Amino acid sequence: MTLPLMRPPRKNPVKRTRQMNVPPWARGRVALHLTAAAAEGRFELQVCADCHTVQYPPREACVHCLSPRLQWRAQSGSARLLARTTLHHSNDLFFRERLPWQLGLVQLDAGPTLVVHLHGDVGAVEPGATTRVTVGARLDRAGRAVLIAFPTEETPHMADDTVLREMTCDPKLRKVLVTDGMTPVGQALVRALAKAGADLIWVGHAEPWKRHGSGLDDITALPPVCLLPLDLSNERSVSTLAAEIGGKVDIVINNAEVHRSYGIAARRGTDAAKAEMDINYFGYLRLAQAFGPALVGRAADGTLNACAWVNLLSIYALANFPPHGTFSASKAAAHSLAQCQRAELRGAGIRVVNVFPGPIDDDWNQNLPPPKLSPEALASAVVKALRDGVEDVYPGDVAQEWLERWRDNPKVLERELAAGG
Ligand SMILES: [Zn+2]
């Protein structure tokens, strides 16, 4: 039975700190498909189009008939446990710091036999009985897919398992910075994080004089919330805050954005576009430069280590939506920067989570027809992503549909958007 996660004792500064290592991460190109699916929370394996064999590990050809026609297909993960073992020694530095570690041998109902990590609540292997498990794919601290077996039924405090927490970024008992508390999305995020058990939530607000009637007072009443001045357009404001709290933040959620609904011809001059870039791109860059090194420094810091960076992007980052043209361009720039940040933070095991919502039900999208994503639905998608440890999230029907069309053919989507959607 998993014990509920308790607040650890205060850190003894004299004691040795855990080394900052990530698990072994070299994988072949084919195996990266497993990672690409796990990054969105799916467990996929190769299935042969000719003989329907499901295979693992990933290969270039079917293990049964040598056909190269292999397709990645979602798996239920339904399996039985064949054997289990406890690792007490490892030459790998990451696992050496985290021993003992539970491993198991399972056979998927779909065929292949796999070595997997074991959730602590998976039962023993009894002679004459079958222990059923559900195998899922998760990203490890190095950002690569690994397989883990769960009990088939939900157990109490399941998310608090020590093996699983090495793969997720659960906000429970962690300290979180939400960069903008003035918006409905920021306030929904704060409420969702408080409900998820965050220890402390710092909430940035850029324009304190506008506070009255903004809803900020309601979230300030929540016990873990602490309001702080933060203006992403001002480098000094960002670095002052980083000096104050940078060494304590475990999760950064950058939700600050400027959104105007202009294309190129709808407005003369570049002032609106510059304001969008200054928060959505340069503001993110300022924040990443100020808070990134502090997160990296605490990436291996015990049970409540620094673990994640969340970017509120937009589905328009993938393809420009002409009625919101300059906003789309600023989000595309932020998306590109997030790919750079993900590469830079990978070595420390900090996960960069990109969120790509469709139109949000807020003032800037009031001229768009429904369906629109409510701030509450967006906030719960962000918390779920942290709990599940995924790194790309497309919340809501509109985002899912755009993603499908973009994956199918980006050029076709571009033409459809040019013709009005
Ligand atoms: Zn085959």
Short mmCIF file of N, CA and C and ligand atoms in Angstrom, two decimals, residues 47-55 61-70, ligand 1:
data_model
loop_
_atom_site.label_atom_id
_atom_site.label_comp_id
_atom_site.label_asym_id
_atom_site.label_seq_id
_atom_site.Cartn_x
_atom_site.Cartn_y
_atom_site.Cartn_z
N VAL A 47 2.76 -2.49 -34.65
CA VAL A 47 1.93 -3.62 -35.06
C VAL A 47 2.18 -3.86 -36.55
N CYS A 48 2.43 -5.10 -36.90
CA CYS A 48 2.72 -5.44 -38.30
C CYS A 48 1.44 -5.38 -39.13
N ALA A 49 1.48 -4.65 -40.25
CA ALA A 49 0.30 -4.50 -41.11
C ALA A 49 0.00 -5.79 -41.88
N ASP A 50 1.00 -6.67 -41.99
CA ASP A 50 0.80 -7.90 -42.76
C ASP A 50 0.33 -9.07 -41.91
N CYS A 51 1.01 -9.31 -40.75
CA CYS A 51 0.64 -10.48 -39.95
C CYS A 51 0.06 -10.10 -38.60
N HIS A 52 -0.07 -8.78 -38.32
CA HIS A 52 -0.72 -8.27 -37.11
C HIS A 52 0.02 -8.60 -35.81
N THR A 53 1.31 -8.99 -35.90
CA THR A 53 2.10 -9.21 -34.69
C THR A 53 2.37 -7.88 -33.99
N VAL A 54 2.20 -7.88 -32.67
CA VAL A 54 2.57 -6.71 -31.87
C VAL A 54 3.96 -6.96 -31.34
N GLN A 55 4.87 -6.01 -31.53
CA GLN A 55 6.24 -6.30 -31.10
C GLN A 55 6.87 -5.25 -30.20
N ALA A 61 11.87 -4.00 -38.77
CA ALA A 61 11.06 -4.97 -39.50
C ALA A 61 10.31 -5.86 -38.52
N CYS A 62 9.26 -6.52 -39.00
CA CYS A 62 8.45 -7.40 -38.15
C CYS A 62 9.29 -8.60 -37.72
N VAL A 63 9.23 -8.92 -36.43
CA VAL A 63 10.03 -10.00 -35.88
C VAL A 63 9.49 -11.36 -36.37
N HIS A 64 8.23 -11.38 -36.82
CA HIS A 64 7.60 -12.64 -37.20
C HIS A 64 7.72 -12.91 -38.70
N CYS A 65 7.44 -11.87 -39.55
CA CYS A 65 7.41 -12.11 -41.00
C CYS A 65 8.38 -11.20 -41.78
N LEU A 66 9.17 -10.40 -41.07
CA LEU A 66 10.18 -9.51 -41.67
C LEU A 66 9.59 -8.38 -42.51
N SER A 67 8.28 -8.19 -42.43
CA SER A 67 7.67 -7.09 -43.19
C SER A 67 8.13 -5.74 -42.62
N PRO A 68 8.44 -4.77 -43.51
CA PRO A 68 8.79 -3.43 -42.99
C PRO A 68 7.55 -2.57 -42.74
N ARG A 69 6.35 -3.11 -43.01
CA ARG A 69 5.12 -2.29 -42.87
C ARG A 69 4.63 -2.34 -41.43
N LEU A 70 5.27 -1.53 -40.59
CA LEU A 70 4.94 -1.51 -39.16
C LEU A 70 4.22 -0.21 -38.84
ZN ZN B 1 4.60 -9.41 -39.60
#
